[in-house]
Amino acid sequence: MTQSIGARPFLRIDREKCLSCAACAAVCPPEALLLAGLDLVFEEEACTGCAECFRVCPTAALLPASGRFYREVA
Amino acid sequence: MHATEEGNSMANGEHVYDAIVVGAGPAGSIAALRLAEAGHRVLLAEKRPRIGHPVRCAEATGTRGEIARFVPVNDSWIALSIEGARFVSPRGTVFEKAAPGIGVMLDRERFDRGLAEEAARAETEVRTACQAVGLLKRNGSVRGVRFRENGRDWEAEARVVIGADGIESLVGRWAGLESGWRSDELFSCIEARLRSRRACDRTLEFHFGSSVAPGGYAWAFPRGGNEWNVGLGVDPSRAERVPASVFLNRFLARFDPEAEIVETIAGAACRSRSLERIVGDGIALAGDAAHQGNPLTGGGIMNALEAGDLAGRVAAEALARGEVTREALSRYEDEWKRTVGTSNDRFLALADLLFRKYGDKDLEKIWEGMEKFFRARAGGGKVASLAAALSFPGDFVRAAIPILAGFSHRRILF
Ligand SMILES: Cc1cc2nc3c(=O)[nH]c(=O)nc-3n(C[C@H](O)[C@H](O)[C@H](O)COP(=O)(O)OP(=O)(O)OC[C@H]3O[C@@H](n4cnc5c(N)ncnc54)[C@H](O)[C@@H]3O)c2cc1C
Ligand code: SF4
Ligand code: SF4
């Protein structure tokens, strides 16, 4: 799920932290994050880098590829 | 369950239904049940391998009697009955209200499976591990669903599709109903199911405050014995880039630092205004997919049952008349807006005050007023005059009176 076209992907998924809760999928405008059954799939070609998904992830399982998004999180 | 594996329709190479319901949560199963009872040929498709699992819920809901309006209640669905609620202010002031029989704690997994079994018993074809991946359309009208099952795509036709696919709904978006969410229209939630030294009572506990759950609240709901659902939801626009999990760890340290965590679950719950459109030609949305949860509490089980029931009945009638147009389905939309939709918008106004406008100090004032208010009310005082006489902020009085006075739709908490 992480082969990238040109630019690196905007985000990474920390599979240890992800609870397949679908909060990110609910807010992703271009449907780049989807739950196939219970597996979170990221279609990076569709991602526009809007960062809505980071805001709602309850576990900080979405990590920006560069920089930081979360405060107080190692 | 009825034809879950290699269904009859597939074996015959014939995939034609009267109605397809996407998502076997409470909204979808009740909608399917109503449609099947009316004699229609119904497919209920659920993408998870096991209906109801994993649970994404704190399991508090309305009374047994309220659930029984929609479906005969099985004892095994109910963990315990709720006898009251306790509200803890940011500074720790406790306001407690006895409310015997106000609702129940469900065993949500058994409940969801039980509802789907009811639908199956009424001859609904229930398929699990069957994911909707698109809609079929003809002349702008929805005419079926494309599914992915075991890595294979197949199509099924139907005269009406009900999108009951929860918070992550895509059916509405595919149908052009603008049912996506903004991040500030959701509570970002996380919960630990735990065993505590603290024995369960029958009281729902709610904690408020900017350091507990910014823009939301934390809960401790008893499941019986010493098992609890302890969790919280934050408003992502208020949590300032701190994930809900950080607040949960803090809250757990306060609730019981030695609690044994059985499972951690997460999810998003509704805190949005009612959608303008929840029906179209050949399509209706129900439950979280239609943003129908209570935006004050995020609770959505009762509303999902109510919506699934109404959508199912209206769609069944439309099918019987042979007209599943937007117009024919709009009786569902209109009825929803008139009833629960209206009360949901009142709940949202109150939520915006409590969770967005007020700071911790304002909340303390409300806690002070609460105790007095209910004491005076028990003595027979008129709601409006009482509320005005107490130290509530004026806008709180205006937002809360219709709800406190019971003018609103019948449920206060969930
Ligand atoms: C942490 C948390 C705690 C909560 N606590 C409470 C509470 O205590 N009380 C309360 O009343 N409410 C609570 N809620 C809200 C409640 O869980 C929901 O409102 C309720 O489940 C909505 O029911 P539904 O039928 O609309 O959707 P859901 O129950 O979410 O069901 C939707 C179903 O559709 C399936 N689906 C999704 N996409 C597809 C697809 N493409 N194809 C096939 N199937 C699909 C999903 O797998 C799911 O099974 C809570 C929510 C969260 C996140
Ligand atoms: S950054 Fe925006 S577009 Fe990209 S995955 Fe997240 S929500 Fe979707
Ligand atoms: S919001 Fe976070 S935990 Fe939930 S599915 Fe997305 S990445 Fe996983």
Coordinates of C-alpha atoms and ligand atoms in Angstrom, one line a residue:
Chain A
M1 CA 0.0 0.0 0.0
T2 CA 3.0 2.3 0.1
Q3 CA 4.4 2.4 -3.5
S4 CA 4.5 6.1 -4.3
I5 CA 4.1 7.9 -7.5
G6 CA 6.9 10.5 -7.6
A7 CA 6.5 12.3 -4.3
R8 CA 6.6 10.2 -1.1
P9 CA 3.2 9.4 0.5
F10 CA 1.7 12.2 2.7
L11 CA 1.2 9.9 5.6
R12 CA 2.1 6.5 7.1
I13 CA -0.1 4.3 9.1
D14 CA 1.2 2.9 12.3
R15 CA -0.5 -0.5 12.2
E16 CA 0.3 -1.2 15.8
K17 CA -1.8 1.8 16.9
C18 CA -4.6 1.6 14.3
L19 CA -7.8 0.2 15.8
S20 CA -9.7 0.1 12.4
C21 CA -12.2 2.6 13.8
A22 CA -12.9 4.3 10.5
A23 CA -12.9 7.8 11.9
C24 CA -10.3 8.8 9.3
A25 CA -12.3 7.2 6.5
A26 CA -15.4 9.2 7.6
V27 CA -13.7 12.6 7.1
C28 CA -11.4 11.9 4.1
P29 CA -12.8 14.0 1.3
P30 CA -11.4 12.1 -1.7
E31 CA -12.0 8.7 -0.1
A32 CA -8.3 8.0 0.0
L33 CA -8.6 6.1 3.4
L34 CA -11.0 3.2 3.3
L35 CA -11.7 0.2 5.4
A36 CA -11.7 -2.9 3.3
G37 CA -13.5 -5.2 5.7
L38 CA -11.5 -4.3 8.8
D39 CA -8.2 -3.4 7.0
L40 CA -7.4 0.2 6.6
V41 CA -6.3 0.9 3.0
F42 CA -4.6 4.1 2.0
E43 CA -4.8 5.1 -1.7
E44 CA -2.1 7.6 -1.7
E45 CA -2.7 8.8 -5.3
A46 CA -6.1 10.1 -4.2
C47 CA -4.7 11.9 -1.1
T48 CA -4.8 15.7 -1.3
G49 CA -2.9 16.3 1.9
C50 CA -5.7 18.1 3.7
A51 CA -4.8 16.6 7.1
E52 CA -8.5 16.1 8.2
C53 CA -7.6 12.5 9.0
F54 CA -4.9 13.4 11.5
R55 CA -7.4 15.5 13.5
V56 CA -9.9 12.7 14.1
C57 CA -7.6 9.7 14.6
P58 CA -8.2 8.8 18.3
T59 CA -4.9 6.9 18.6
A60 CA -2.4 9.0 16.6
A61 CA -2.0 6.0 14.2
L62 CA -1.6 8.3 11.2
L63 CA 1.8 9.8 11.0
P64 CA 2.7 12.6 8.6
A65 CA 5.5 11.7 6.4
S66 CA 7.3 14.9 7.2
G67 CA 7.1 17.2 10.3
R68 CA 4.8 16.6 13.2
F69 CA 1.1 16.8 13.6
Y70 CA 0.3 15.7 17.1
R71 CA 1.3 17.5 20.2
E72 CA 2.6 15.7 23.3
V73 CA 3.0 12.5 21.3
A74 CA 6.3 10.9 20.9
Chain B
M1 CA -27.9 -17.4 9.0
H2 CA -30.1 -17.4 5.9
A3 CA -28.1 -18.0 2.7
T4 CA -24.9 -16.4 4.1
E5 CA -22.5 -18.5 2.2
E6 CA -23.0 -19.1 -1.5
G7 CA -26.4 -17.5 -1.7
N8 CA -29.2 -18.9 -3.9
S9 CA -29.3 -15.8 -6.1
M10 CA -25.6 -16.2 -6.9
A11 CA -25.9 -19.9 -7.7
N12 CA -28.7 -19.0 -10.1
G13 CA -26.6 -16.2 -11.6
E14 CA -29.5 -14.0 -10.8
H15 CA -28.9 -11.0 -8.6
V16 CA -32.2 -9.1 -8.5
Y17 CA -33.8 -7.9 -5.3
D18 CA -36.5 -5.5 -4.4
A19 CA -34.3 -3.8 -1.9
I20 CA -30.6 -3.9 -0.9
V21 CA -29.6 -2.7 2.5
V22 CA -25.9 -1.9 2.9
G23 CA -24.6 -2.3 6.5
A24 CA -25.9 -4.7 9.2
G25 CA -25.8 -2.3 12.2
P26 CA -29.0 -1.4 14.0
A27 CA -30.3 0.9 11.3
G28 CA -29.7 -1.6 8.5
S29 CA -31.1 -4.7 10.2
I30 CA -34.3 -3.0 11.2
A31 CA -34.8 -1.5 7.7
A32 CA -34.2 -5.0 6.2
L33 CA -36.6 -6.5 8.7
R34 CA -39.4 -4.0 7.9
L35 CA -38.9 -4.5 4.1
A36 CA -38.8 -8.3 4.4
E37 CA -41.9 -8.4 6.6
A38 CA -43.7 -6.5 3.9
G39 CA -43.0 -9.4 1.6
H40 CA -40.1 -7.8 -0.4
R41 CA -37.0 -9.7 -1.5
V42 CA -34.2 -8.2 0.5
L43 CA -30.4 -8.5 0.6
L44 CA -28.6 -7.2 3.7
A45 CA -24.9 -6.9 3.0
E46 CA -22.3 -6.5 5.8
K47 CA -18.6 -6.0 5.1
R48 CA -17.4 -7.3 8.4
P49 CA -16.8 -11.1 8.6
R50 CA -18.8 -11.1 11.9
I51 CA -21.8 -8.9 12.5
G52 CA -21.4 -6.7 15.6
H53 CA -17.7 -7.4 15.9
P54 CA -15.6 -5.5 16.8
V55 CA -17.9 -3.3 19.0
R56 CA -17.5 0.4 18.5
C57 CA -19.8 1.5 21.2
A58 CA -20.3 2.3 24.9
E59 CA -23.5 0.3 24.9
A60 CA -25.9 2.7 26.7
T61 CA -29.3 3.1 25.2
G62 CA -33.0 3.6 25.8
T63 CA -35.4 1.4 27.7
R64 CA -36.3 -2.2 26.9
G65 CA -39.8 -0.9 26.0
E66 CA -38.4 1.5 23.5
I67 CA -36.4 -1.2 21.8
A68 CA -39.5 -3.4 21.8
R69 CA -41.3 -0.9 19.6
F70 CA -39.0 -2.1 16.8
V71 CA -38.2 -5.7 17.6
P72 CA -39.0 -8.4 20.2
V73 CA -36.2 -8.0 22.9
N74 CA -34.1 -11.0 23.7
D75 CA -32.8 -11.1 27.4
S76 CA -29.3 -11.9 26.3
W77 CA -29.0 -8.4 24.6
I78 CA -29.3 -6.6 27.9
A79 CA -26.4 -6.4 30.3
L80 CA -28.2 -4.3 33.0
S81 CA -30.8 -1.7 33.5
I82 CA -29.7 1.9 34.2
E83 CA -31.0 3.5 37.4
G84 CA -29.5 7.0 37.2
A85 CA -26.8 9.3 36.0
R86 CA -23.9 11.1 37.6
F87 CA -22.4 14.3 36.1
V88 CA -19.0 15.4 37.3
S89 CA -18.0 19.0 36.7
P90 CA -14.4 20.1 35.7
R91 CA -13.6 20.8 39.4
G92 CA -15.1 17.5 40.5
T93 CA -18.5 18.7 41.7
V94 CA -20.9 15.8 41.4
F95 CA -24.5 16.2 40.3
E96 CA -26.4 13.0 40.6
K97 CA -29.9 12.2 39.4
A98 CA -31.8 9.0 40.1
A99 CA -33.7 7.9 37.1
P100 CA -34.9 4.3 37.6
G101 CA -35.4 2.4 34.4
I102 CA -34.2 5.3 32.1
G103 CA -32.4 2.9 29.8
V104 CA -30.3 -0.2 29.6
M105 CA -26.7 -1.2 29.0
L106 CA -26.6 -3.5 26.0
D107 CA -24.4 -6.3 25.0
R108 CA -23.9 -4.6 21.7
E109 CA -22.3 -7.6 19.9
R110 CA -25.2 -9.9 20.8
F111 CA -27.7 -7.1 20.0
D112 CA -26.4 -6.4 16.5
R113 CA -26.3 -10.1 15.7
G114 CA -29.7 -10.7 17.2
L115 CA -31.2 -7.9 15.0
A116 CA -29.6 -9.4 11.9
E117 CA -31.0 -12.8 12.8
E118 CA -34.5 -11.3 13.1
A119 CA -34.1 -9.9 9.6
A120 CA -32.9 -13.3 8.4
R121 CA -35.8 -15.0 10.0
A122 CA -38.1 -12.8 8.0
E123 CA -36.4 -14.2 4.9
T124 CA -33.8 -11.5 4.3
E125 CA -30.7 -12.8 2.6
V126 CA -27.9 -11.8 4.9
R127 CA -24.3 -11.8 3.5
T128 CA -21.3 -11.1 5.7
A129 CA -17.8 -10.2 4.4
C130 CA -19.6 -8.6 1.5
Q131 CA -18.6 -5.1 0.9
A132 CA -20.4 -2.5 -1.2
V133 CA -17.9 -0.8 -3.5
G134 CA -20.1 1.2 -5.7
L135 CA -23.7 1.9 -6.9
L136 CA -25.3 1.0 -10.2
K137 CA -27.3 3.9 -11.7
R138 CA -29.7 4.3 -14.5
N139 CA -31.0 7.7 -15.6
G140 CA -29.7 9.3 -12.4
S141 CA -31.6 6.8 -10.3
V142 CA -29.9 4.2 -8.1
R143 CA -30.6 0.8 -9.4
G144 CA -28.3 -1.5 -7.5
V145 CA -25.0 -2.1 -5.8
R146 CA -21.6 -3.4 -6.8
F147 CA -20.1 -5.7 -4.2
R148 CA -16.7 -7.2 -3.4
E149 CA -16.7 -10.5 -1.8
N150 CA -13.7 -12.8 -1.4
G151 CA -11.7 -10.5 -3.8
R152 CA -14.4 -11.0 -6.5
D153 CA -16.7 -8.2 -7.7
W154 CA -20.3 -8.8 -8.5
E155 CA -23.4 -6.7 -9.1
A156 CA -26.9 -6.9 -7.8
E157 CA -29.9 -4.9 -9.0
A158 CA -32.6 -3.5 -6.7
R159 CA -35.4 -1.1 -7.0
V160 CA -34.3 0.7 -3.8
V161 CA -31.0 0.8 -1.9
I162 CA -30.8 1.7 1.8
G163 CA -27.4 3.0 2.9
A164 CA -27.0 2.1 6.5
D165 CA -23.2 1.9 6.4
G166 CA -22.5 3.9 9.5
I167 CA -20.1 6.7 10.1
E168 CA -17.8 5.6 7.3
S169 CA -20.7 5.7 4.8
L170 CA -19.9 5.9 1.2
V171 CA -23.3 5.0 -0.2
G172 CA -24.6 8.5 0.4
R173 CA -21.5 10.0 -1.3
W174 CA -21.8 7.7 -4.2
A175 CA -25.5 8.7 -4.6
G176 CA -24.6 12.4 -4.5
L177 CA -26.2 13.1 -1.1
E178 CA -23.3 15.1 0.4
S179 CA -23.2 12.9 3.5
G180 CA -19.4 13.1 4.1
W181 CA -18.2 14.5 7.5
R182 CA -16.0 17.4 8.4
S183 CA -13.7 16.7 11.3
D184 CA -15.5 19.2 13.5
E185 CA -18.8 17.3 13.0
L186 CA -17.5 14.2 14.9
F187 CA -16.5 13.2 18.3
S188 CA -13.2 11.4 18.1
C189 CA -13.7 8.6 20.6
I190 CA -11.6 5.9 22.4
E191 CA -12.7 3.5 25.1
A192 CA -11.3 0.8 27.3
R193 CA -13.4 -2.1 28.3
L194 CA -11.9 -3.0 31.6
R195 CA -12.1 -4.8 34.9
S196 CA -11.8 -2.6 37.9
R197 CA -11.7 -2.9 41.6
R198 CA -14.6 -0.6 41.6
A199 CA -17.8 -2.6 41.6
C200 CA -20.4 -1.6 39.0
D201 CA -23.5 0.3 40.2
R202 CA -26.3 1.0 37.8
T203 CA -25.4 4.6 37.2
L204 CA -24.0 6.2 34.0
E205 CA -21.1 8.5 34.9
F206 CA -20.2 11.5 32.8
H207 CA -17.1 13.8 33.3
F208 CA -16.7 17.2 31.7
G209 CA -13.9 19.8 31.4
S210 CA -11.2 21.0 29.1
S211 CA -8.6 18.9 30.7
V212 CA -10.8 15.7 30.7
A213 CA -12.2 15.8 27.2
P214 CA -12.0 19.1 25.3
G215 CA -15.2 19.7 23.3
G216 CA -16.7 16.4 24.6
Y217 CA -17.0 14.3 27.7
A218 CA -15.6 11.2 29.3
W219 CA -17.9 8.3 30.4
A220 CA -17.8 5.4 32.8
F221 CA -20.6 3.0 32.0
P222 CA -21.1 -0.2 34.1
R223 CA -21.5 -3.5 32.2
G224 CA -22.1 -5.6 35.4
G225 CA -19.9 -7.3 37.9
N226 CA -16.7 -5.2 37.8
E227 CA -16.7 -4.7 34.1
W228 CA -16.9 -1.1 32.7
N229 CA -16.8 0.8 29.5
V230 CA -14.6 3.7 30.2
G231 CA -13.9 6.1 27.4
L232 CA -14.2 9.6 26.0
G233 CA -14.9 11.6 22.9
V234 CA -13.2 14.9 22.0
D235 CA -14.0 17.5 19.4
P236 CA -11.0 17.4 17.1
S237 CA -11.3 21.2 16.6
R238 CA -10.9 21.7 20.4
A239 CA -8.3 19.0 21.2
E240 CA -5.5 21.0 19.6
R241 CA -3.7 18.1 18.0
V242 CA -3.7 16.0 21.1
P243 CA -5.2 12.6 20.2
A244 CA -8.0 11.2 22.2
S245 CA -5.8 8.3 23.5
V246 CA -3.7 10.8 25.5
F247 CA -6.9 12.0 27.3
L248 CA -8.0 8.4 27.9
N249 CA -4.7 7.5 29.6
R250 CA -5.1 10.5 31.9
F251 CA -8.7 9.6 32.7
L252 CA -8.0 5.9 33.3
A253 CA -5.3 7.0 35.8
R254 CA -8.0 8.8 37.7
F255 CA -10.7 6.2 37.3
D256 CA -8.6 3.2 38.4
P257 CA -4.9 3.1 37.7
E258 CA -4.8 -0.6 38.3
A259 CA -7.7 -1.5 36.1
E260 CA -7.1 -4.5 33.8
I261 CA -7.8 -3.4 30.3
V262 CA -9.6 -6.2 28.4
E263 CA -9.9 -4.4 25.0
T264 CA -9.4 -0.9 23.6
I265 CA -11.8 0.3 20.9
A266 CA -12.2 3.5 19.1
G267 CA -14.5 5.2 16.7
A268 CA -16.2 8.4 15.7
A269 CA -19.6 9.6 16.9
C270 CA -22.0 12.1 15.4
R271 CA -22.1 15.7 16.5
S272 CA -23.5 17.3 13.4
R273 CA -26.6 19.0 12.3
S274 CA -29.2 17.1 10.4
L275 CA -28.5 16.5 6.7
E276 CA -30.6 18.4 4.3
R277 CA -31.2 15.4 2.1
I278 CA -31.3 11.7 3.1
V279 CA -33.2 10.4 0.2
G280 CA -32.9 10.4 -3.6
D281 CA -34.3 8.4 -6.5
G282 CA -34.0 4.7 -5.5
I283 CA -31.9 5.6 -2.4
A284 CA -32.3 6.4 1.3
L285 CA -29.8 6.7 4.1
A286 CA -30.4 5.7 7.7
G287 CA -28.5 5.8 11.0
D288 CA -25.0 7.3 11.4
A289 CA -24.8 7.2 7.6
A290 CA -27.4 9.9 7.6
H291 CA -25.8 11.9 10.5
Q292 CA -28.8 10.9 12.7
G293 CA -27.0 10.3 16.0
N294 CA -27.7 12.6 19.0
P295 CA -25.2 15.5 18.6
L296 CA -25.1 16.2 22.3
T297 CA -24.2 12.7 23.5
G298 CA -23.0 11.0 20.2
G299 CA -25.5 8.2 21.1
G300 CA -27.1 6.8 18.0
I301 CA -28.5 3.3 18.7
M302 CA -32.1 4.4 19.3
N303 CA -32.0 6.9 16.5
A304 CA -30.6 4.2 14.2
L305 CA -33.5 1.9 15.1
E306 CA -36.0 4.7 14.7
A307 CA -34.6 5.7 11.3
G308 CA -34.2 2.1 10.0
D309 CA -37.8 1.4 11.0
L310 CA -39.1 4.5 9.3
A311 CA -36.9 4.2 6.2
G312 CA -37.8 0.5 5.9
R313 CA -41.6 1.1 6.1
V314 CA -41.6 4.1 3.7
A315 CA -39.5 2.1 1.2
A316 CA -41.7 -0.9 1.5
E317 CA -44.8 1.2 0.7
A318 CA -43.0 2.9 -2.2
L319 CA -42.1 -0.6 -3.6
A320 CA -45.6 -1.8 -3.2
R321 CA -46.8 1.2 -5.2
G322 CA -44.1 0.6 -7.8
E323 CA -42.6 4.1 -7.3
V324 CA -39.3 4.4 -5.5
T325 CA -38.6 8.0 -6.5
R326 CA -37.2 10.7 -4.4
E327 CA -40.7 12.0 -4.0
A328 CA -42.1 8.7 -2.8
L329 CA -39.2 8.3 -0.3
S330 CA -39.4 11.9 1.0
R331 CA -42.1 10.9 3.4
Y332 CA -39.2 9.3 5.4
E333 CA -37.1 12.5 5.1
D334 CA -40.0 14.8 6.1
E335 CA -41.1 12.7 9.0
W336 CA -37.6 12.4 10.3
K337 CA -37.0 16.2 10.1
R338 CA -40.3 16.8 11.8
T339 CA -39.5 14.5 14.8
V340 CA -36.0 13.4 15.7
G341 CA -34.3 15.7 13.3
T342 CA -35.8 18.7 15.0
S343 CA -34.9 17.6 18.5
N344 CA -31.4 16.7 17.3
D345 CA -30.9 20.2 16.1
R346 CA -31.9 21.4 19.6
F347 CA -29.4 19.0 21.1
L348 CA -26.8 20.4 18.8
A349 CA -27.5 24.0 19.9
L350 CA -27.0 22.9 23.5
A351 CA -23.9 20.9 22.6
D352 CA -22.4 24.0 21.0
L353 CA -22.9 25.9 24.2
L354 CA -21.7 23.2 26.6
F355 CA -18.8 22.0 24.5
R356 CA -17.7 25.0 22.5
K357 CA -18.9 28.3 24.0
Y358 CA -18.6 27.7 27.7
G359 CA -15.3 27.4 29.6
D360 CA -14.8 25.3 32.7
K361 CA -16.0 28.3 34.9
D362 CA -19.3 28.5 33.1
L363 CA -19.8 24.8 33.5
E364 CA -19.3 25.1 37.3
K365 CA -22.1 27.6 37.4
I366 CA -24.4 25.2 35.6
W367 CA -23.6 22.5 38.1
E368 CA -24.5 24.8 40.9
G369 CA -27.8 25.6 39.3
M370 CA -28.7 22.0 38.4
E371 CA -29.1 20.8 41.9
K372 CA -31.3 23.7 42.8
F373 CA -33.3 23.4 39.6
F374 CA -34.3 19.8 40.0
R375 CA -35.1 20.3 43.7
A376 CA -37.4 23.2 42.9
R377 CA -38.9 21.4 39.9
A378 CA -39.7 18.4 42.2
G379 CA -41.6 20.9 44.3
G380 CA -43.8 21.7 41.3
G381 CA -42.2 25.0 40.0
K382 CA -42.7 26.0 36.4
V383 CA -39.6 25.2 34.3
A384 CA -39.2 28.6 32.6
S385 CA -39.5 30.7 35.7
L386 CA -37.3 28.4 37.7
A387 CA -34.5 28.4 35.2
A388 CA -34.5 32.2 34.9
A389 CA -34.4 32.6 38.7
L390 CA -31.3 30.4 38.9
S391 CA -27.7 31.3 38.0
F392 CA -27.7 29.7 34.6
P393 CA -26.3 31.7 31.7
G394 CA -29.3 33.1 29.6
D395 CA -28.4 31.3 26.4
F396 CA -28.2 28.0 28.3
V397 CA -31.7 28.5 29.7
R398 CA -33.0 29.2 26.2
A399 CA -31.3 26.1 24.7
A400 CA -32.0 23.8 27.6
I401 CA -35.6 24.6 28.4
P402 CA -37.2 22.8 25.5
I403 CA -35.1 19.8 26.3
L404 CA -35.5 19.8 30.1
A405 CA -39.2 20.5 29.9
G406 CA -39.7 17.4 27.7
F407 CA -41.0 19.4 24.7
S408 CA -38.4 17.8 22.7
H409 CA -38.3 14.2 21.4
R410 CA -38.6 11.8 24.3
R411 CA -35.0 10.9 24.8
I412 CA -32.6 13.1 26.8
L413 CA -29.5 11.0 27.0
F414 CA -29.5 8.6 24.2
Ligands
LIG1 C1 -16.7 4.9 21.1 C2 -18.2 5.0 20.8 C3 -19.1 4.9 21.8 C4 -20.5 4.9 21.5 N1 -21.4 4.8 22.5 C5 -22.7 4.8 22.3 C6 -23.6 4.6 23.3 O1 -23.3 4.3 24.5 N2 -25.0 4.6 23.0 C7 -25.4 4.9 21.8 O2 -26.6 4.9 21.6 N3 -24.5 5.1 20.7 C8 -23.2 5.1 21.0 N4 -22.3 5.3 19.9 C9 -22.9 5.5 18.6 C10 -23.4 4.2 18.0 O3 -22.5 3.2 18.0 C11 -23.9 4.5 16.6 O4 -24.7 5.6 16.5 C12 -24.7 3.3 16.0 O5 -23.9 2.1 15.9 C13 -25.2 3.6 14.6 O6 -25.9 2.5 14.1 P1 -25.9 2.3 12.5 O7 -26.7 1.1 12.2 O8 -26.3 3.6 11.8 O9 -24.4 2.1 12.1 P2 -23.3 1.0 12.5 O10 -23.7 0.4 13.8 O11 -22.0 1.7 12.5 O12 -23.4 -0.1 11.4 C14 -22.9 0.2 10.1 C15 -22.5 -1.1 9.5 O13 -22.2 -0.9 8.1 C16 -21.1 -1.7 7.7 N5 -20.5 -1.2 6.5 C17 -19.9 0.0 6.3 N6 -19.5 0.2 5.1 C18 -19.9 -0.9 4.4 C19 -19.9 -1.3 3.0 N7 -19.3 -0.5 2.1 N8 -20.4 -2.5 2.6 C20 -21.0 -3.3 3.6 N9 -21.1 -2.9 4.9 C21 -20.6 -1.8 5.3 C22 -20.2 -1.6 8.9 O14 -19.2 -2.6 9.0 C23 -21.2 -1.7 10.1 O15 -21.4 -3.0 10.5 C24 -21.0 5.2 20.2 C25 -20.0 5.4 19.1 C26 -18.7 5.3 19.4 C27 -17.7 5.4 18.3
SF4_2 S1 -4.7 14.0 4.2 FE1 -6.8 14.4 3.6 S2 -6.9 13.4 1.6 FE2 -5.0 12.6 2.6 S3 -5.7 10.7 3.5 FE3 -5.9 12.4 5.1 S4 -8.0 13.1 4.9 FE4 -7.6 11.9 3.1
SF4_3 S1 -8.7 6.9 12.6 FE1 -6.7 6.1 13.3 S2 -7.2 4.3 14.4 FE2 -9.1 4.8 13.3 S3 -8.9 3.6 11.4 FE3 -8.0 5.6 11.0 S4 -5.8 5.3 11.4 FE4 -6.9 3.6 12.3

